[in-house]
mmCIF file of C-alpha atoms in Angstrom:
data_model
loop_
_atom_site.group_PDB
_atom_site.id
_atom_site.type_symbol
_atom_site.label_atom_id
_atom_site.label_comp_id
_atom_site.label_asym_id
_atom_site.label_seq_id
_atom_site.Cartn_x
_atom_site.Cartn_y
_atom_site.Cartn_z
ATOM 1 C CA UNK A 40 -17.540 -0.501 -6.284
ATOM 2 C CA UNK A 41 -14.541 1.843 -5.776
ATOM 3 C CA UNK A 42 -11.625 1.595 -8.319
ATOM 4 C CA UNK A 43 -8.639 3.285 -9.932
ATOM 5 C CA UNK A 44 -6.972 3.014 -13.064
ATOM 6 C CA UNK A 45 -3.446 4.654 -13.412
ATOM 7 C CA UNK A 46 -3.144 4.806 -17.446
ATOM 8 C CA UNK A 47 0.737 4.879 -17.597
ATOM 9 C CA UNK A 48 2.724 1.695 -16.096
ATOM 10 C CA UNK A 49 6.077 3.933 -16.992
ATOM 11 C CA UNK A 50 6.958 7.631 -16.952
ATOM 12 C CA UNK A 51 10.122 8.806 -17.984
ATOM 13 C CA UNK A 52 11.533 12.246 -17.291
ATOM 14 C CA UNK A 53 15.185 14.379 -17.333
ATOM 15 C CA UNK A 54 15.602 16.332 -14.132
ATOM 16 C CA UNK A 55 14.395 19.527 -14.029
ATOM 17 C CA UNK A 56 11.017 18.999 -16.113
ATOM 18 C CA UNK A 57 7.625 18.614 -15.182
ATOM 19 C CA UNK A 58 6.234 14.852 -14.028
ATOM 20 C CA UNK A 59 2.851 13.762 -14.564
ATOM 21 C CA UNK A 60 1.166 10.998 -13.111
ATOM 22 C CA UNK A 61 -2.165 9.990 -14.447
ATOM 23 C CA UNK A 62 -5.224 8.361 -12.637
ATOM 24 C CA UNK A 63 -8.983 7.698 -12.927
ATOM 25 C CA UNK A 64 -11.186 6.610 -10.107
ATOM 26 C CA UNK A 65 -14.276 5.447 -9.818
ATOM 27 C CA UNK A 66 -16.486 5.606 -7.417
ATOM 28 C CA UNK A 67 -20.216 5.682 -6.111
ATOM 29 C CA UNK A 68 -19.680 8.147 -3.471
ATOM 30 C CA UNK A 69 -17.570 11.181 -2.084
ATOM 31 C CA UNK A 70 -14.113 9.000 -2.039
ATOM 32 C CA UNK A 71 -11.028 9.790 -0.113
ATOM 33 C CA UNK A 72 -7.951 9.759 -2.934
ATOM 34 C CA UNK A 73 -4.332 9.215 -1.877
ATOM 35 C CA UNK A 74 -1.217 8.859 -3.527
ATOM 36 C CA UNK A 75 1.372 7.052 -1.909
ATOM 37 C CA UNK A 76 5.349 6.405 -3.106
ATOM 38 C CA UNK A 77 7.627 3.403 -3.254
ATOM 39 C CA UNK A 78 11.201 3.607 -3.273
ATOM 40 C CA UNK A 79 13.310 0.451 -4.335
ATOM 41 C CA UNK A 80 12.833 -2.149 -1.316
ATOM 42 C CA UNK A 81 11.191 0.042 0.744
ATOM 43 C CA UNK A 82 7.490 -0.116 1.916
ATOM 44 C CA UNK A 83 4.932 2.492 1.319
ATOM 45 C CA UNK A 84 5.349 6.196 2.025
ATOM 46 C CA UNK A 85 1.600 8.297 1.977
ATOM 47 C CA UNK A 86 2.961 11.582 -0.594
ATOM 48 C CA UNK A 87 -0.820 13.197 0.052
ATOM 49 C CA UNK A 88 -4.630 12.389 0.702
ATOM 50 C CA UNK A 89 -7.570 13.980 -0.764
ATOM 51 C CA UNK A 90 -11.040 14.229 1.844
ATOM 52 C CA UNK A 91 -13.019 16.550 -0.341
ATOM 53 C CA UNK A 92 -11.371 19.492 1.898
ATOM 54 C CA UNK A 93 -10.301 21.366 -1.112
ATOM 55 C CA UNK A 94 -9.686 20.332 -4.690
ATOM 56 C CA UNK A 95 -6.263 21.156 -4.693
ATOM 57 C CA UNK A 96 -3.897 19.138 -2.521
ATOM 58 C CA UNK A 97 -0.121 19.664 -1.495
ATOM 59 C CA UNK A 98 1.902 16.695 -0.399
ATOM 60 C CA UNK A 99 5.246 15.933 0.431
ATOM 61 C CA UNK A 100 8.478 16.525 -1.549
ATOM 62 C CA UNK A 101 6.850 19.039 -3.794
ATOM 63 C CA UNK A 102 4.157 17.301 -5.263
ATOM 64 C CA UNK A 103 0.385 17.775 -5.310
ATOM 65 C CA UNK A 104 -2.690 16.271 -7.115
ATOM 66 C CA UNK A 105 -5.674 18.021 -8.109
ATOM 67 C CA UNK A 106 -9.254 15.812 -7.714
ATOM 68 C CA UNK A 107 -11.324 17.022 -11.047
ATOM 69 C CA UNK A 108 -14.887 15.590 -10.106
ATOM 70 C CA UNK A 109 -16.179 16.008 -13.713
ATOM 71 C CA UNK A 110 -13.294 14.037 -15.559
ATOM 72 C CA UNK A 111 -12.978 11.565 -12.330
ATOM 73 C CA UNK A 112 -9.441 12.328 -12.409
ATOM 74 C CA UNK A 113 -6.853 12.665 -9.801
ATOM 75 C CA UNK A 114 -3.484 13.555 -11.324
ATOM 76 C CA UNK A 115 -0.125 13.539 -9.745
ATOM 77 C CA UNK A 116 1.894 15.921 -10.900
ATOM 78 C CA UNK A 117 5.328 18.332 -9.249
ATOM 79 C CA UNK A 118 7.080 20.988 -11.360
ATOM 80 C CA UNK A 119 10.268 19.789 -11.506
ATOM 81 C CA UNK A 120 11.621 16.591 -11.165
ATOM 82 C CA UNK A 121 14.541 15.457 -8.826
ATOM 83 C CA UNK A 122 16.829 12.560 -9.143
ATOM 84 C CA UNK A 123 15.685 11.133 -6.038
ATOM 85 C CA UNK A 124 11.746 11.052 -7.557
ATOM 86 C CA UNK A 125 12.609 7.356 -9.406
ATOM 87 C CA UNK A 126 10.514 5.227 -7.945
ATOM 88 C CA UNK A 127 6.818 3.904 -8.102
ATOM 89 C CA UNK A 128 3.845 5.550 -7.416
ATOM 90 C CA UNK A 129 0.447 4.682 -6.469
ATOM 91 C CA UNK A 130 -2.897 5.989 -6.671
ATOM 92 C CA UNK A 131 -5.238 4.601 -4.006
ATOM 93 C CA UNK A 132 -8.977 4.935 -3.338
ATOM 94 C CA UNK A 133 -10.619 4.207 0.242
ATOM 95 C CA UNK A 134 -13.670 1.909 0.395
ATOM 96 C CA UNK A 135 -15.591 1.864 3.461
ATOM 97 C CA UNK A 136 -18.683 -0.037 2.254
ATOM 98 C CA UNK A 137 -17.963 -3.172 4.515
ATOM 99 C CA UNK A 138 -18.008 -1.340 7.681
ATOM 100 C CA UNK A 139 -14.176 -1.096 7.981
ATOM 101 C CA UNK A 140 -11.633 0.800 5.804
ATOM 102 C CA UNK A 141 -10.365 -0.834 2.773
ATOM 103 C CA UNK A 142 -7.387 1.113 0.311
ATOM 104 C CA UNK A 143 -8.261 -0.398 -3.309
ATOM 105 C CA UNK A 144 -4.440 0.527 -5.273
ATOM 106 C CA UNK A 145 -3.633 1.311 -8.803
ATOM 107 C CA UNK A 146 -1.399 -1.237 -10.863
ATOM 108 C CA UNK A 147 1.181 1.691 -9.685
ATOM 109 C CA UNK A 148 3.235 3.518 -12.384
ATOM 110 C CA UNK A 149 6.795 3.526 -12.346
ATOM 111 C CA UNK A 150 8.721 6.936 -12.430
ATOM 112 C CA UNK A 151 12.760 6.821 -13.687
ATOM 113 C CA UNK A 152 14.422 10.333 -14.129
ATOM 114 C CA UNK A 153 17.187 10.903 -16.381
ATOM 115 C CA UNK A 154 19.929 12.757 -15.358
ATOM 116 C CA UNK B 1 9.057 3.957 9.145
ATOM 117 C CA UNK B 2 9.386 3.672 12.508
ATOM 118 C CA UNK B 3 5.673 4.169 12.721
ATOM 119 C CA UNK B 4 5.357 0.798 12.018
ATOM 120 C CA UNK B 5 8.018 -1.877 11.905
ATOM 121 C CA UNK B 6 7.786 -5.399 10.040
ATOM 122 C CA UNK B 7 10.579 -8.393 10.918
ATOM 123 C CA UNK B 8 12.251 -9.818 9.420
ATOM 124 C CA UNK B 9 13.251 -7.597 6.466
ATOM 125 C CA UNK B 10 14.033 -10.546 4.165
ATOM 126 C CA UNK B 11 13.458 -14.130 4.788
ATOM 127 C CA UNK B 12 14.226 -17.504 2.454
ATOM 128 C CA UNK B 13 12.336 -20.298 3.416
ATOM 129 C CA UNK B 14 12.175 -23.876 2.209
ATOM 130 C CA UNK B 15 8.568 -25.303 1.010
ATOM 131 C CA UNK B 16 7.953 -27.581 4.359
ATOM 132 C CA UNK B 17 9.605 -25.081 7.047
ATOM 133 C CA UNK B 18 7.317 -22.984 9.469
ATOM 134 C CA UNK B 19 8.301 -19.339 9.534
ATOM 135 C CA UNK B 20 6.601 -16.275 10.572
ATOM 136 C CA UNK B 21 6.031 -12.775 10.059
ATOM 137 C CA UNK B 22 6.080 -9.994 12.868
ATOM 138 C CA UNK B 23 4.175 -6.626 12.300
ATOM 139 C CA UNK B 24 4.533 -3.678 15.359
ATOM 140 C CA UNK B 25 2.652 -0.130 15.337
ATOM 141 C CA UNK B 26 4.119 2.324 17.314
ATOM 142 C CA UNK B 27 0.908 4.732 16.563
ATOM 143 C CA UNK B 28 -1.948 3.774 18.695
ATOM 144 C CA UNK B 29 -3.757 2.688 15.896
ATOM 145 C CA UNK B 30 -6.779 -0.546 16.310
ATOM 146 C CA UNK B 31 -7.087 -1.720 12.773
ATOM 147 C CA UNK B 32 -4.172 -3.802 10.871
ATOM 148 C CA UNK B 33 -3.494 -4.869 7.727
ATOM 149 C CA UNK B 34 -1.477 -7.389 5.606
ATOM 150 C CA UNK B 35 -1.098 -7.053 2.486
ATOM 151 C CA UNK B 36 0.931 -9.441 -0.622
ATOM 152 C CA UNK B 37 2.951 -7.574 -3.088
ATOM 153 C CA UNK B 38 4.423 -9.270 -6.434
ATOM 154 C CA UNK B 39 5.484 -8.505 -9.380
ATOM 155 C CA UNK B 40 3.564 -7.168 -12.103
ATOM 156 C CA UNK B 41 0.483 -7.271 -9.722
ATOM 157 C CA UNK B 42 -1.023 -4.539 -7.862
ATOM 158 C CA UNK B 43 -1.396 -4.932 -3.957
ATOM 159 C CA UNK B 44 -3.655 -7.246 -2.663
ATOM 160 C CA UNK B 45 -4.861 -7.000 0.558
ATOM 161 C CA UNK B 46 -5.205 -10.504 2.492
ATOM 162 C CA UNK B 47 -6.622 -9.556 5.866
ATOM 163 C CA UNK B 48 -7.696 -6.940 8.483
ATOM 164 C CA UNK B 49 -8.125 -6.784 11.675
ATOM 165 C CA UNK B 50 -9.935 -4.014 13.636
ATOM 166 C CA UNK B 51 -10.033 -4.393 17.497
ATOM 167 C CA UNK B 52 -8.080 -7.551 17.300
ATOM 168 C CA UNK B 53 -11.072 -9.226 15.645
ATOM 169 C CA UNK B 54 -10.461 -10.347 11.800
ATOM 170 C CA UNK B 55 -12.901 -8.437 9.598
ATOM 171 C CA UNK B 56 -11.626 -9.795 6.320
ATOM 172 C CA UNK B 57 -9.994 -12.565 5.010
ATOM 173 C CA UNK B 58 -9.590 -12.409 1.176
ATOM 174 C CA UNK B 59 -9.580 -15.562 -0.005
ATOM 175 C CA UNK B 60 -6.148 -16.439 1.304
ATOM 176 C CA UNK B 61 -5.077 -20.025 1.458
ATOM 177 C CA UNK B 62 -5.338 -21.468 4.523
ATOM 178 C CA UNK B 63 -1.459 -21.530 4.128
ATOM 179 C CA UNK B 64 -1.463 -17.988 5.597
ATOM 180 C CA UNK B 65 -2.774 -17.585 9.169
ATOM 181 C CA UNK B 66 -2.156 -14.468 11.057
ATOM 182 C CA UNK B 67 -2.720 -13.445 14.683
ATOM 183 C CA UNK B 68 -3.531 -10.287 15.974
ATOM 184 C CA UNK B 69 -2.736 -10.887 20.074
ATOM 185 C CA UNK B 70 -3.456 -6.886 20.698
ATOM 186 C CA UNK B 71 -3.688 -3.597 18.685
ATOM 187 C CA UNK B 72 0.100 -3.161 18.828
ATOM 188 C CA UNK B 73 1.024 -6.787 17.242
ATOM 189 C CA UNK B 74 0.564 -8.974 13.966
ATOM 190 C CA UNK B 75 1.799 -11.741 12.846
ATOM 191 C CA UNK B 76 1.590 -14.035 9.413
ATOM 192 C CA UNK B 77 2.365 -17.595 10.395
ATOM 193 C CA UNK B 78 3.183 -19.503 7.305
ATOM 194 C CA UNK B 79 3.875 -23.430 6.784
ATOM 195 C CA UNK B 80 3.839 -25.636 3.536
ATOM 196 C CA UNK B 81 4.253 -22.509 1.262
ATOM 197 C CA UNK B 82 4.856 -22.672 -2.822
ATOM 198 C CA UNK B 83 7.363 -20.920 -5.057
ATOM 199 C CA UNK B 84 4.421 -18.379 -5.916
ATOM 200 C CA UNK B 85 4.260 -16.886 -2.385
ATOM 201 C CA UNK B 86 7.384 -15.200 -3.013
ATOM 202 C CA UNK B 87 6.801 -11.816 -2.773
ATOM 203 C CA UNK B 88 6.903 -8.464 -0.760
ATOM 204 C CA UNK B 89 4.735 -9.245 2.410
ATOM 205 C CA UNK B 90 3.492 -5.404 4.158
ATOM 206 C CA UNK B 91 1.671 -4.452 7.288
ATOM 207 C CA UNK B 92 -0.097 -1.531 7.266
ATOM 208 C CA UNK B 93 -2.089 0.242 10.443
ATOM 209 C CA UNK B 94 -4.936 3.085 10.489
ATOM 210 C CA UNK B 95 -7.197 4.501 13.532
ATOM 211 C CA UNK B 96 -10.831 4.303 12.015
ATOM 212 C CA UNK B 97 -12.715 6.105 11.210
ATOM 213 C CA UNK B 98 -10.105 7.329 9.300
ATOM 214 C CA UNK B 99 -8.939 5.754 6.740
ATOM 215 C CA UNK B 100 -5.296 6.773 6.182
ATOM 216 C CA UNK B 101 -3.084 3.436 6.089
ATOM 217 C CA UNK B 102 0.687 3.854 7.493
ATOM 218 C CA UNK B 103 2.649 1.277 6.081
ATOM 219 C CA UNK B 104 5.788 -1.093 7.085
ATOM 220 C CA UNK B 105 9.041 -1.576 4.984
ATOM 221 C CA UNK B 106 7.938 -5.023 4.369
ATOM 222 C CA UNK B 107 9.402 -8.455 4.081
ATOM 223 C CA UNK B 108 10.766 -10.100 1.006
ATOM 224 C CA UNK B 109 9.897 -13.250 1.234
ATOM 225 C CA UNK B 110 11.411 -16.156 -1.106
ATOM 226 C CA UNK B 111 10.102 -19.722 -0.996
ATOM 227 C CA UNK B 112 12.947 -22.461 -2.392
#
């Protein structure tokens, strides 16, 4: 079965520094990784998708995640962080095994960035 | 977000009123999806359709019914709902085979 653990339920940065966001998957097959954003009251906004194209992946706003295949990670991460990064992210892994698409999401963790 | 639109954006509702929830894609997609967020839990999907035929139906209480009357349109028809269903209700759509979801703004729902 396909799942994802993001190990931090809180990140804190100061503008300007690096943000990290941390996630495991697992999953019995090739998966398709996504990270997707959530602004206060808003619905879900896809940041970047991983299909095995190339390791590395860009996304929007300046961040990208990198899918590690021997440590089952796929970390979020963008050098510096804006004001307008606070919100909460996901990490998301496709499941396909029931003949239709399925996103299985992360508990989500929760950026705030300090001025 | 104009991909996919969800009314109404917010909606209180007593525990014996009838209510429901619209969902519209604008993207030519053929599956949808809703999908209950609350606090302190991660999402949990509730059903899909794909083709206007319902492939899933997580466990939902039969509280929850939703229509699907062409690719474009979903709905969540609620009646009789508890305090607990109070939460962020989102539609999401996707053209299979892939398996990118685009997602709606949602509606905050709040049973009295």
């Amino acid at each position: 079965a396909q799942s994802v653990t993001q190990l931090d339920s809180h990140v804190s940065v100061s503008e300007g520094t690096p943000v990290l966001l941390r996630c495991n998957y697992s999953s019995s097959y090739s998966p398709s990784l996504f990270w997707y954003v959530q602004h206060p009251n808003k619905g879900l906004q896809l940041l970047l998708k991983y299909t095995s194209a190339a390791t590395l992946v860009k996304g929007i706003n300046g961040f990208e995640a990198e899918f590690k295949k021997s440590e089952t990670s796929f970390h979020l991460t963008k050098p510096s962080a804006h004001m307008s990064d606070a919100a909460e992210y996901f990490c998301v892994v496709s499941d396909n095994s029931g003949g239709y698409n399925k996103l299985i999401f992360g508990a989500g963790t929760r950026l705030a960035v300090h001025p | 977000e104009t991909g996919v639109t969800q009314t109404p954006r917010h909606l209180v509702m007593g525990m014996t009123n009838k209510k429901s929830l619209k969902c519209e894609q604008h993207l030519g997609h053929n599956a949808m999806y809703w999908y209950k967020q609350s606090a302190k839990k991660p999402l949990e999907l509730m059903f899909v359709y794909s083709l206007e035929e319902r492939v899933e139906n997580n466990s939902v209480p039969s509280r929850f019914s939703p229509e699907c009357p062409n690719s474009s349109h979903l709905f969540l028809h609620l009646h009789t709902l508890q305090p607990e269903d109070s939460a962020l209700y989102l539609c999401a759509s996707s053209q299979p085979p892939g398996d990118t979801q685009y997602f709606g703004p949602g509606t905050r729902l709040t049973v009295l």
